[in-house]
Short mmCIF file of C-alpha atoms in Angstrom, two decimals:
data_model
loop_
_atom_site.label_atom_id
_atom_site.label_comp_id
_atom_site.label_asym_id
_atom_site.label_seq_id
_atom_site.Cartn_x
_atom_site.Cartn_y
_atom_site.Cartn_z
CA MET A 566 228.18 -233.82 -101.58
CA ASN A 567 225.02 -231.75 -101.34
CA VAL A 568 226.45 -228.22 -101.11
CA MET A 569 223.30 -226.97 -99.40
CA ILE A 570 223.46 -229.57 -96.63
CA ASP A 571 226.92 -229.87 -95.18
CA ASN A 572 228.40 -230.27 -91.73
CA GLY A 573 224.96 -230.77 -90.15
CA GLY A 574 223.29 -227.61 -91.45
CA LEU A 575 221.30 -226.09 -94.29
CA TYR A 576 223.13 -223.09 -95.77
CA ILE A 577 220.77 -220.65 -97.47
CA GLY A 578 223.65 -218.97 -99.31
CA ARG A 579 223.98 -222.11 -101.41
CA ILE A 580 220.33 -222.94 -102.21
CA LEU A 581 220.54 -221.59 -105.76
CA GLU A 582 224.04 -223.01 -106.31
CA GLN A 583 222.68 -226.47 -105.48
CA ALA A 584 219.66 -226.06 -107.76
CA ALA A 585 221.80 -224.76 -110.63
CA SER A 586 224.27 -227.63 -110.32
CA LYS A 587 221.49 -230.09 -111.15
CA HIS A 588 219.10 -228.04 -113.28
CA PRO A 589 220.97 -225.05 -114.75
CA GLU A 590 218.45 -224.29 -117.51
CA THR A 591 215.27 -224.59 -115.41
CA THR A 592 213.64 -221.21 -114.91
CA ILE A 593 212.23 -218.93 -112.24
CA THR A 594 209.67 -216.38 -113.40
CA ILE A 595 208.70 -213.35 -111.31
CA ASP A 596 205.84 -210.90 -111.91
CA HIS A 597 208.00 -207.81 -111.44
CA ASP A 598 211.50 -206.55 -112.25
CA PHE A 599 214.50 -207.16 -109.99
CA ASP A 600 215.58 -203.93 -108.31
CA VAL A 601 219.17 -205.19 -108.13
CA ALA A 602 219.31 -206.37 -111.74
CA PRO A 603 216.43 -205.06 -113.88
CA HIS A 604 218.32 -206.00 -117.04
CA LEU A 605 217.73 -209.71 -116.32
CA GLY A 606 214.05 -209.44 -117.14
CA ARG A 607 211.36 -211.50 -115.46
CA THR A 608 212.37 -215.04 -116.41
CA VAL A 609 215.83 -216.30 -115.46
CA THR A 610 217.47 -219.70 -115.30
CA PHE A 611 218.63 -221.26 -112.06
CA ALA A 612 222.21 -220.78 -113.30
CA THR A 613 221.68 -217.06 -113.93
CA LEU A 614 220.08 -216.54 -110.52
CA ALA A 615 222.83 -218.50 -108.77
CA ASP A 616 225.39 -216.28 -110.50
CA LEU A 617 223.47 -213.18 -109.35
CA VAL A 618 223.63 -214.39 -105.73
CA ASP A 619 227.37 -214.97 -106.09
CA GLU A 620 227.86 -211.52 -107.63
CA MET A 621 225.85 -209.80 -104.89
CA ALA A 622 227.83 -211.66 -102.22
CA SER A 623 231.04 -210.32 -103.75
CA ARG A 624 229.64 -206.79 -103.90
CA LEU A 625 228.65 -206.98 -100.23
CA GLY A 626 232.11 -208.21 -99.30
CA GLU A 627 233.69 -205.34 -101.22
CA ALA A 628 231.31 -202.93 -99.46
CA GLY A 629 232.72 -204.04 -96.11
CA VAL A 630 230.36 -206.81 -95.01
CA ARG A 631 232.35 -209.39 -93.07
CA PRO A 632 231.56 -212.90 -91.77
CA GLY A 633 229.45 -212.68 -88.64
CA ASP A 634 228.13 -209.17 -89.41
CA HIS A 635 224.39 -208.57 -89.29
CA VAL A 636 222.86 -207.38 -92.56
CA SER A 637 219.34 -206.05 -92.05
CA ILE A 638 217.27 -206.14 -95.22
CA TYR A 639 214.42 -203.63 -95.30
CA LYS A 640 213.45 -202.57 -98.78
CA SER A 641 210.50 -202.37 -101.12
CA SER A 642 208.80 -205.71 -101.69
CA ASN A 643 210.66 -207.64 -104.38
CA PHE A 644 211.96 -211.17 -104.88
CA ASP A 645 215.48 -209.76 -104.75
CA ILE A 646 214.97 -209.61 -100.97
CA PHE A 647 215.46 -213.39 -101.08
CA VAL A 648 218.43 -213.00 -103.46
CA LEU A 649 220.12 -210.44 -101.21
CA ALA A 650 219.57 -212.58 -98.11
CA CYS A 651 221.18 -215.56 -99.84
CA ALA A 652 224.05 -213.31 -100.93
CA ALA A 653 224.61 -211.98 -97.40
CA ALA A 654 224.63 -215.54 -96.06
CA ARG A 655 227.04 -216.61 -98.82
CA ALA A 656 229.39 -213.86 -97.65
CA GLY A 657 229.22 -215.31 -94.12
CA ALA A 658 226.98 -212.57 -92.71
CA VAL A 659 223.70 -213.05 -90.87
CA PRO A 660 220.69 -211.75 -92.86
CA VAL A 661 218.08 -210.01 -90.71
CA MET A 662 214.76 -210.05 -92.53
CA LEU A 663 212.50 -207.04 -91.92
CA SER A 664 209.13 -206.94 -93.65
CA PRO A 665 208.57 -204.09 -96.13
CA ALA A 666 205.23 -203.59 -94.36
CA LEU A 667 206.84 -202.57 -91.06
CA ASP A 668 206.66 -198.92 -90.10
CA GLY A 669 209.80 -196.88 -89.49
CA ALA A 670 209.45 -196.78 -85.71
CA THR A 671 209.24 -200.56 -85.52
CA VAL A 672 212.25 -200.96 -87.81
CA GLY A 673 214.20 -198.52 -85.65
CA ALA A 674 213.32 -200.48 -82.51
CA LEU A 675 214.43 -203.75 -84.13
CA LEU A 676 217.68 -202.22 -85.39
CA ASP A 677 218.39 -201.08 -81.82
CA ARG A 678 218.55 -204.72 -80.75
CA LEU A 679 221.39 -205.45 -83.17
CA PRO A 680 225.10 -204.59 -82.76
CA ARG A 681 225.44 -201.85 -85.42
CA PRO A 682 224.24 -203.83 -88.44
CA HIS A 683 224.57 -202.98 -92.10
CA LEU A 684 221.24 -202.00 -93.66
CA LEU A 685 220.30 -203.02 -97.20
CA THR A 686 217.51 -200.69 -98.27
CA ASP A 687 216.38 -198.39 -101.07
CA ARG A 688 215.48 -194.80 -101.70
CA GLY A 689 211.78 -195.49 -101.20
CA LYS A 690 212.37 -196.65 -97.63
CA LEU A 691 215.01 -194.02 -96.81
CA ASP A 692 212.78 -191.18 -97.96
CA GLY A 693 209.64 -192.83 -96.63
CA PRO A 694 209.29 -194.83 -93.38
CA LEU A 695 212.91 -194.22 -92.34
CA ALA A 696 212.92 -190.48 -93.04
CA GLY A 697 212.31 -189.56 -89.40
CA ILE A 698 214.51 -192.31 -87.94
CA ARG A 699 218.06 -191.48 -86.92
CA LEU A 700 220.20 -194.18 -88.52
CA ASP A 701 223.76 -192.93 -87.94
CA ASP A 702 223.91 -194.18 -84.36
CA ARG A 703 222.28 -197.49 -85.20
CA LEU A 704 224.19 -198.68 -88.28
CA ARG A 705 227.64 -199.38 -89.61
CA GLN A 706 226.34 -198.22 -92.94
CA ALA A 707 223.27 -198.08 -95.15
CA ILE A 708 223.63 -199.71 -98.57
CA ALA A 709 221.10 -198.60 -101.18
CA VAL A 710 219.74 -201.00 -103.80
CA GLY A 711 218.47 -199.85 -107.17
CA ARG A 712 219.24 -197.15 -109.68
CA ASP A 713 218.39 -194.19 -107.48
CA ARG A 714 221.29 -193.01 -105.33
CA HIS A 715 220.78 -191.53 -101.88
CA PRO A 716 223.03 -189.13 -99.95
CA ASP A 717 222.71 -191.18 -96.74
CA ALA A 718 223.78 -194.50 -98.25
CA VAL A 719 226.48 -196.08 -100.36
CA SER A 720 225.20 -197.61 -103.57
CA LEU A 721 225.43 -201.36 -104.10
CA SER A 722 225.87 -200.74 -107.83
CA ASP A 723 229.21 -198.98 -107.11
CA PHE A 724 230.69 -202.39 -106.33
CA SER A 725 229.74 -203.99 -109.64
CA GLY A 726 232.56 -206.13 -111.03
CA SER A 727 233.99 -206.98 -107.60
CA PRO A 728 236.18 -210.09 -107.67
CA ARG A 729 234.26 -213.23 -106.82
CA ARG A 730 234.87 -214.78 -103.41
CA PRO A 731 234.42 -218.36 -102.22
CA PRO A 732 231.31 -218.94 -100.10
CA VAL A 733 231.75 -218.84 -96.32
CA ARG A 734 230.49 -221.82 -94.35
CA PRO A 735 229.90 -220.85 -90.70
CA ASP A 736 229.57 -223.32 -87.86
CA PRO A 737 226.11 -224.96 -88.12
CA ASP A 738 225.15 -223.86 -84.61
CA GLN A 739 225.99 -220.19 -85.13
CA PRO A 740 223.23 -217.71 -86.08
CA ALA A 741 222.53 -218.02 -89.80
CA LEU A 742 219.29 -216.08 -90.30
CA LEU A 743 217.11 -213.74 -88.27
CA THR A 744 213.42 -213.42 -89.06
CA HIS A 745 210.84 -211.52 -87.09
CA THR A 746 207.69 -212.99 -85.60
CA SER A 747 204.29 -211.93 -86.86
CA GLY A 748 203.83 -209.10 -84.39
CA THR A 749 200.19 -210.07 -83.72
CA THR A 750 200.83 -209.59 -79.98
CA GLY A 751 203.02 -206.47 -79.98
CA LEU A 752 206.50 -205.51 -81.18
CA PRO A 753 207.91 -208.35 -83.30
CA LYS A 754 210.61 -210.56 -81.83
CA LEU A 755 213.79 -211.39 -83.79
CA ALA A 756 213.95 -215.17 -84.04
CA VAL A 757 217.45 -216.64 -84.46
CA HIS A 758 217.84 -219.57 -86.85
CA SER A 759 221.03 -221.60 -87.19
CA ALA A 760 221.98 -223.74 -90.16
CA ARG A 761 221.22 -226.77 -87.99
CA THR A 762 217.71 -225.63 -87.03
CA LEU A 763 216.98 -224.73 -90.66
CA ARG A 764 217.96 -228.27 -91.59
CA GLY A 765 215.59 -229.49 -88.86
CA ARG A 766 212.76 -227.79 -90.74
CA TRP A 767 213.97 -228.82 -94.18
CA GLN A 768 214.31 -232.55 -93.51
CA PRO A 769 210.61 -233.48 -93.04
CA GLN A 770 209.54 -231.19 -95.86
CA ARG A 771 212.03 -232.84 -98.19
CA ARG A 772 210.59 -236.25 -97.29
CA LEU A 773 207.08 -235.09 -98.11
CA ALA A 774 208.23 -233.48 -101.36
CA ALA A 775 209.81 -236.79 -102.37
CA LEU A 776 206.26 -238.16 -102.73
CA ILE A 777 205.65 -235.71 -105.59
CA ARG A 778 206.72 -237.71 -108.63
CA THR A 779 205.66 -235.32 -111.39
CA ARG A 780 207.66 -232.24 -112.35
CA GLU A 781 205.14 -229.50 -111.64
CA THR A 782 205.48 -225.76 -112.08
CA TYR A 783 205.56 -224.34 -108.54
CA ALA A 784 203.74 -221.01 -108.10
CA ALA A 785 204.10 -219.20 -104.78
CA HIS A 786 202.97 -216.00 -103.16
CA LEU A 787 204.81 -215.93 -99.82
CA SER A 788 206.33 -213.24 -97.68
CA PHE A 789 209.88 -212.71 -98.99
CA VAL A 790 211.16 -212.18 -95.44
CA HIS A 791 209.59 -215.27 -93.87
CA SER A 792 211.59 -218.43 -93.20
CA ARG A 793 208.96 -220.31 -95.23
CA MET A 794 210.25 -218.71 -98.43
CA PHE A 795 213.74 -220.08 -97.83
CA LEU A 796 212.53 -223.56 -96.91
CA ALA A 797 210.03 -223.75 -99.76
CA LEU A 798 212.67 -222.96 -102.39
CA ALA A 799 215.27 -225.17 -100.68
CA VAL A 800 212.87 -228.06 -101.29
CA ALA A 801 211.37 -227.15 -104.68
CA LEU A 802 214.34 -225.87 -106.67
CA PRO A 803 216.74 -228.83 -106.22
CA LYS A 804 213.90 -231.04 -107.49
CA GLY A 805 214.05 -229.09 -110.76
CA MET A 806 210.58 -227.60 -110.40
CA PRO A 807 210.18 -224.45 -112.51
CA ALA A 808 209.07 -221.68 -110.18
CA VAL A 809 206.79 -218.67 -110.50
CA ILE A 810 207.18 -216.17 -107.64
CA MET A 811 204.48 -213.54 -107.18
CA ASN A 812 204.73 -210.17 -105.52
CA ASP A 813 201.22 -209.00 -106.43
CA PRO A 814 198.44 -211.13 -104.87
CA GLU A 815 195.58 -209.18 -106.45
CA PRO A 816 193.10 -211.85 -107.68
CA THR A 817 192.72 -210.48 -111.21
CA HIS A 818 196.50 -210.43 -111.66
CA VAL A 819 196.84 -213.95 -110.26
CA ALA A 820 194.07 -215.24 -112.53
CA ASP A 821 195.75 -213.72 -115.60
CA LEU A 822 199.11 -215.22 -114.61
CA PHE A 823 197.78 -218.70 -113.80
CA ALA A 824 195.70 -218.82 -116.99
CA ARG A 825 198.96 -218.33 -118.89
CA ILE A 826 201.45 -220.49 -116.95
CA LYS A 827 199.07 -223.25 -115.75
CA PRO A 828 200.84 -224.10 -112.47
CA GLY A 829 200.70 -227.62 -111.07
CA PHE A 830 201.60 -226.67 -107.48
CA VAL A 831 200.28 -223.54 -105.75
CA GLU A 832 201.31 -222.28 -102.30
CA THR A 833 200.26 -219.14 -100.49
CA HIS A 834 199.03 -217.82 -97.14
CA PRO A 835 195.57 -218.93 -95.93
CA ASN A 836 194.09 -215.45 -96.28
CA SER A 837 195.42 -215.15 -99.82
CA PHE A 838 193.63 -218.38 -100.74
CA MET A 839 190.46 -216.79 -99.36
CA GLU A 840 190.95 -213.74 -101.55
CA TRP A 841 191.53 -216.00 -104.57
CA LEU A 842 188.17 -217.78 -104.32
CA GLY A 843 187.02 -215.93 -107.43
CA LEU A 844 189.60 -217.87 -109.46
CA ALA A 845 187.39 -220.94 -109.06
CA ASN A 846 184.67 -219.25 -111.16
CA ASP A 847 186.92 -217.61 -113.77
CA PRO A 848 185.87 -218.89 -117.24
CA ARG A 849 189.54 -219.33 -118.22
CA GLU A 850 189.89 -221.94 -115.44
CA PRO A 851 193.24 -220.68 -114.10
CA LEU A 852 193.33 -223.48 -111.50
CA ARG A 853 192.47 -226.35 -113.83
CA ASN A 854 196.03 -227.77 -113.94
CA VAL A 855 196.78 -227.60 -110.19
CA LYS A 856 197.65 -231.00 -108.73
CA TYR A 857 198.82 -229.73 -105.33
CA PHE A 858 197.73 -226.85 -103.15
CA SER A 859 199.71 -226.06 -100.01
CA SER A 860 199.24 -223.69 -97.09
CA THR A 861 201.13 -223.17 -93.84
CA PHE A 862 200.96 -220.44 -91.16
CA ASP A 863 197.27 -220.75 -90.08
CA ALA A 864 194.36 -223.12 -90.47
CA LEU A 865 192.27 -222.67 -93.60
CA HIS A 866 188.51 -222.40 -93.61
CA PRO A 867 187.10 -225.71 -94.99
CA GLY A 868 185.03 -223.96 -97.64
CA VAL A 869 188.19 -222.52 -99.17
CA VAL A 870 189.78 -225.98 -99.41
CA ARG A 871 186.67 -227.35 -101.12
CA ARG A 872 186.46 -224.50 -103.62
CA MET A 873 190.12 -224.81 -104.59
CA LEU A 874 189.92 -228.57 -105.10
CA ASP A 875 186.69 -228.29 -107.10
CA ALA A 876 188.37 -225.80 -109.46
CA THR A 877 191.09 -228.17 -110.68
CA LYS A 878 190.62 -230.72 -113.44
CA ARG A 879 193.62 -232.85 -112.44
CA ARG A 880 193.02 -236.39 -111.29
CA SER A 881 193.14 -236.89 -107.48
CA PRO A 882 194.39 -233.42 -106.52
CA LEU A 883 195.68 -232.83 -102.97
CA PHE A 884 195.38 -229.89 -100.60
CA LEU A 885 198.27 -230.01 -98.11
CA GLN A 886 197.72 -228.12 -94.88
CA PHE A 887 200.41 -227.49 -92.27
CA TYR A 888 200.18 -226.06 -88.78
CA GLY A 889 203.30 -224.21 -87.73
CA GLN A 890 204.87 -221.22 -86.06
CA SER A 891 207.64 -218.77 -86.89
CA GLU A 892 209.63 -220.15 -83.97
CA CYS A 893 209.26 -223.82 -84.95
CA GLY A 894 208.40 -224.19 -88.60
CA PRO A 895 205.79 -226.78 -89.64
CA LEU A 896 204.60 -228.99 -86.77
CA THR A 897 201.62 -231.03 -87.96
CA ALA A 898 200.18 -231.82 -91.35
CA ARG A 899 197.18 -233.30 -93.05
CA TRP A 900 195.87 -233.42 -96.58
CA TYR A 901 192.52 -233.38 -98.29
CA ARG A 902 191.16 -234.81 -101.49
CA LYS A 903 187.90 -233.70 -103.09
CA ARG A 904 185.95 -236.40 -101.25
CA THR A 905 187.43 -235.88 -97.80
CA ALA A 906 187.25 -232.07 -98.08
CA ARG A 907 183.43 -232.34 -97.97
CA ARG A 908 183.60 -233.28 -94.29
CA ALA A 909 186.65 -231.22 -93.33
CA ASP A 910 186.84 -229.83 -89.81
CA GLY A 911 188.67 -226.51 -89.87
CA ARG A 912 190.01 -227.07 -86.35
CA CYS A 913 191.63 -230.39 -87.30
CA LEU A 914 195.27 -229.73 -88.17
CA GLY A 915 196.52 -233.26 -88.52
CA TYR A 916 199.35 -235.26 -87.04
CA PRO A 917 202.92 -234.41 -85.98
CA LEU A 918 205.52 -234.69 -88.74
CA ILE A 919 206.86 -238.22 -88.46
CA GLY A 920 210.30 -238.60 -86.96
CA THR A 921 210.84 -234.94 -86.10
CA THR A 922 207.97 -233.31 -84.24
CA HIS A 923 206.38 -234.22 -80.91
CA VAL A 924 203.24 -232.57 -79.51
CA ARG A 925 201.76 -232.66 -76.01
CA LEU A 926 198.74 -231.03 -74.35
CA VAL A 927 199.10 -229.50 -70.89
CA GLY A 928 195.95 -229.00 -68.82
CA ARG A 929 195.24 -225.42 -67.80
CA ASP A 930 193.56 -226.43 -64.54
CA GLY A 931 195.04 -229.81 -63.74
CA LYS A 932 192.35 -231.64 -65.72
CA ARG A 933 192.89 -233.77 -68.81
CA PRO A 934 192.61 -231.60 -71.94
CA THR A 935 189.43 -232.22 -73.93
CA ARG A 936 187.38 -230.36 -76.52
CA GLU A 937 185.34 -228.78 -73.72
CA ASN A 938 188.41 -228.06 -71.61
CA PRO A 939 191.27 -227.46 -74.10
CA GLY A 940 194.88 -227.62 -73.00
CA LYS A 941 197.97 -225.65 -73.84
CA ILE A 942 199.81 -226.97 -76.90
CA GLU A 943 203.54 -227.61 -76.44
CA VAL A 944 205.91 -229.00 -79.06
CA ARG A 945 209.41 -230.40 -79.44
CA THR A 946 211.14 -230.14 -82.81
CA PRO A 947 214.68 -229.82 -84.22
CA GLY A 948 213.49 -226.86 -86.27
CA ARG A 949 212.87 -224.61 -83.27
CA VAL A 950 214.82 -221.36 -83.34
CA VAL A 951 217.81 -220.88 -81.03
CA THR A 952 216.55 -217.79 -79.18
CA TYR A 953 215.08 -214.33 -79.59
CA PHE A 954 217.93 -211.98 -80.38
CA GLY A 955 218.47 -209.60 -77.48
CA GLU A 956 215.52 -211.06 -75.58
CA GLU A 957 216.87 -214.32 -74.21
CA GLU A 958 214.80 -214.09 -71.02
CA ARG A 959 211.64 -213.66 -73.04
CA PHE A 960 212.56 -216.74 -75.07
CA ALA A 961 213.34 -218.79 -71.96
CA ALA A 962 209.92 -217.90 -70.53
CA GLU A 963 208.28 -219.78 -73.41
CA ARG A 964 210.28 -222.94 -72.81
CA SER A 965 209.33 -225.83 -70.56
CA GLY A 966 212.50 -227.92 -70.51
CA ARG A 967 212.87 -229.24 -74.06
CA TRP A 968 209.27 -228.29 -74.87
CA TRP A 969 208.11 -225.06 -76.50
CA ARG A 970 204.86 -223.34 -75.53
CA THR A 971 203.06 -222.42 -78.76
CA GLY A 972 200.54 -220.09 -77.12
CA ASP A 973 197.68 -222.06 -78.70
CA VAL A 974 195.03 -224.16 -76.95
CA GLY A 975 193.40 -227.32 -78.25
CA TYR A 976 192.98 -231.05 -77.76
CA ARG A 977 193.81 -234.37 -79.42
CA THR A 978 191.34 -236.98 -80.59
CA ARG A 979 191.55 -240.64 -79.63
CA LEU A 980 193.54 -241.25 -82.81
CA GLY A 981 196.02 -238.48 -81.96
CA CYS A 982 194.83 -235.83 -84.41
CA LEU A 983 195.55 -232.29 -83.13
CA HIS A 984 192.69 -229.78 -83.00
CA VAL A 985 193.62 -226.14 -82.42
CA LEU A 986 190.76 -224.06 -80.99
CA ASP A 987 192.28 -220.64 -80.28
CA ARG A 988 195.29 -218.59 -79.34
CA GLU A 989 195.41 -218.30 -75.54
CA VAL A 990 195.29 -214.51 -75.78
CA ASP A 991 192.21 -214.66 -78.05
CA VAL A 992 190.03 -216.91 -75.88
CA ILE A 993 186.55 -215.48 -75.20
CA PRO A 994 185.01 -217.24 -72.16
CA SER A 995 181.50 -217.64 -73.61
CA ILE A 996 182.75 -219.12 -76.91
CA PRO A 997 184.25 -222.65 -76.97
CA SER A 998 186.31 -221.72 -80.04
CA THR A 999 186.28 -218.39 -81.84
CA LEU A 1000 188.01 -219.99 -84.82
CA GLU A 1001 185.34 -222.69 -85.08
CA VAL A 1002 182.53 -220.09 -85.08
CA GLU A 1003 184.39 -218.17 -87.78
CA ASP A 1004 184.68 -221.36 -89.87
CA VAL A 1005 180.95 -222.04 -89.55
CA LEU A 1006 179.86 -218.56 -90.53
CA LEU A 1007 182.29 -218.26 -93.43
CA GLY A 1008 180.87 -221.54 -94.71
CA ARG A 1009 177.29 -220.33 -94.41
CA LEU A 1010 177.73 -216.81 -95.78
CA GLU A 1011 179.68 -216.86 -99.03
CA GLU A 1012 179.40 -213.07 -99.28
CA LEU A 1013 181.88 -212.75 -96.40
CA SER A 1014 185.52 -212.26 -97.35
CA GLU A 1015 186.68 -212.29 -93.71
CA LEU A 1016 185.23 -212.66 -90.23
CA VAL A 1017 187.06 -212.15 -86.95
CA LEU A 1018 185.55 -212.63 -83.49
CA VAL A 1019 187.05 -210.27 -80.91
CA PRO A 1020 186.04 -209.42 -77.34
CA GLY A 1021 183.98 -206.26 -76.92
CA ARG A 1022 184.30 -203.86 -74.02
CA ARG A 1023 182.37 -206.24 -71.74
CA GLN A 1024 184.15 -209.31 -73.13
CA GLU A 1025 181.11 -210.16 -75.23
CA PRO A 1026 181.86 -211.93 -78.57
CA LEU A 1027 181.91 -209.18 -81.19
CA PRO A 1028 181.95 -210.20 -84.89
CA VAL A 1029 183.97 -207.98 -87.22
CA VAL A 1030 182.99 -208.76 -90.80
CA CYS A 1031 184.22 -207.88 -94.27
CA THR A 1032 182.21 -208.60 -97.40
CA ARG A 1033 183.22 -209.20 -101.00
CA ALA A 1034 183.55 -205.88 -102.82
CA ASP A 1035 182.61 -204.28 -99.46
CA GLU A 1036 178.91 -204.72 -100.20
CA PRO A 1037 176.55 -203.96 -97.26
CA LEU A 1038 175.97 -206.97 -95.02
CA ASP A 1039 172.50 -208.51 -95.32
CA LEU A 1040 171.42 -208.49 -91.66
CA ASP A 1041 168.53 -210.90 -92.25
CA ARG A 1042 170.90 -213.49 -93.68
CA TRP A 1043 173.28 -212.85 -90.78
CA SER A 1044 170.54 -213.40 -88.20
CA GLU A 1045 169.57 -216.67 -89.82
CA ALA A 1046 173.18 -217.85 -89.97
CA VAL A 1047 173.89 -217.20 -86.26
CA ALA A 1048 170.58 -218.48 -84.88
CA ASP A 1049 172.04 -221.76 -83.54
CA LEU A 1050 175.40 -220.34 -82.43
CA PRO A 1051 176.43 -218.88 -79.07
CA GLU A 1052 175.04 -215.41 -78.44
CA MET A 1053 177.10 -212.61 -80.00
CA ALA A 1054 176.91 -208.85 -80.28
CA ALA A 1055 175.65 -207.25 -83.46
CA PRO A 1056 178.29 -207.43 -86.22
CA ILE A 1057 180.51 -204.50 -87.10
CA GLN A 1058 181.36 -204.24 -90.79
CA ILE A 1059 184.63 -202.70 -91.98
CA PRO A 1060 186.33 -202.63 -95.40
CA LEU A 1061 188.72 -205.53 -95.96
CA ALA A 1062 191.54 -203.05 -96.62
CA GLU A 1063 191.20 -201.72 -93.06
CA LEU A 1064 191.97 -205.04 -91.39
CA PRO A 1065 195.40 -204.80 -89.74
CA ARG A 1066 197.57 -207.63 -91.07
CA THR A 1067 201.02 -209.11 -90.70
CA ALA A 1068 203.51 -209.84 -93.50
CA THR A 1069 201.93 -213.29 -93.89
CA MET A 1070 198.42 -211.79 -94.07
CA LYS A 1071 197.39 -212.84 -90.56
CA VAL A 1072 194.91 -210.51 -88.90
CA ARG A 1073 196.46 -208.60 -86.02
CA ARG A 1074 193.70 -209.53 -83.62
CA LEU A 1075 194.91 -207.57 -80.60
CA GLU A 1076 195.34 -204.41 -82.68
CA LEU A 1077 191.91 -204.94 -84.21
CA THR A 1078 190.41 -205.50 -80.75
CA ARG A 1079 191.91 -202.25 -79.44
CA ASP A 1080 190.62 -200.32 -82.42
CA ILE A 1081 187.13 -201.79 -82.16
CA GLN A 1082 186.89 -201.25 -78.41
CA GLU A 1083 188.24 -197.70 -78.52
CA HIS A 1084 186.59 -196.32 -81.62
CA ARG A 1085 183.76 -198.48 -82.93
CA THR A 1086 181.73 -199.67 -79.93
CA GLN A 1087 179.46 -197.76 -77.62
#
């Protein structure tokens, strides 16, 4: 029996056990040292990593973590975040994934929603973002990871050598994992996944992965706290695909790494692909062996897809693009080859995943949704989360019977292809689609590294631009590029590093809008 899939659910505490049972000597390479086990080095076998998960589960049990407890994980960015989450789940607890990028006040507010959780953290977080946050009243205990001890936490290393315990298999409909939403529209929500809903996401992805016949090295830069990391490895590792997991997305580092390992499958966030465009021109050709590119989370700008595909020397490479949400997982998909990428429409996000996902458009004014009059996008999928923890009324407000309101607007073509034009909260009345305008301008001005259209103080379309290496924007080229587009305000240029982003590199548009309106416009 597949130990990962049992009793109707996917159990993340057994992902590595399943992979190791089939491919014990296949390796995972990381570009940093494990905080929980630096002695392992940066390349480990599936068997070694599965044993580490089992050991950490036993340590957590010895530290007092019990089945059903919540274990919040908020520590410095490291692949052992995934390892510790799997270990907590293996011990029967519910991992609560908190991005290392969250500030202390936000973490405190999220911890307040939980019934006295355990907190897995480290000295850097305790002395940094959490230094001014009172934890005693919020937690059962803080457990520190790493070599450095802390007076306000027990040390996980004190429980080394704890007797091994059998894995706990909770009911498939009980909470199995909590992840937080992107926070692009305010304080993040804690989304509750069950083993059954995780399986609902895993099943269609496994079917698609079955079409990959070659044994490629899978290289990924993904948020360690996002559900996508768990699902990606639950699909890739049991197939015996060697994995390379990156913590550092800096383009020079990625180019050096890819030139050495020559990955055949690359997955990252859309904005990371944008930042990696320089890899296409690197003389070492770090992308030459890539057969498959994959991106979820947001739509990609068509020019990025073309550049990535042009950089590989493999025969008939594919760029797989998924449209999804934290609450639902992947919903629609499409793929591009070099030929079809030439005429790609960045608003076209493909078709619902066969056999699992259903999509409908609801008119905003009683009229049939069209390109000119886009409707609200609602979906039905077995991968939808159970609720928002502690905010059940807020979750219920986004439901329409069995349908889920995505918060996006768009339309479907005659052939059923879904086109997403905007988030409802980002709609600017004088612009049919802010995302479409962004796609056009990013395609015309290669010197741009990012472009975001936000409403100005008078609701006028206001372009916020970032350039490569933060070079000054050429206003003559800008004027030429926007001549045939809807009227916009003069662009505001900011350094790329100043763009507020989520853990998955999405731009926090509402936060950016507030900043621009309050401080940068007249």
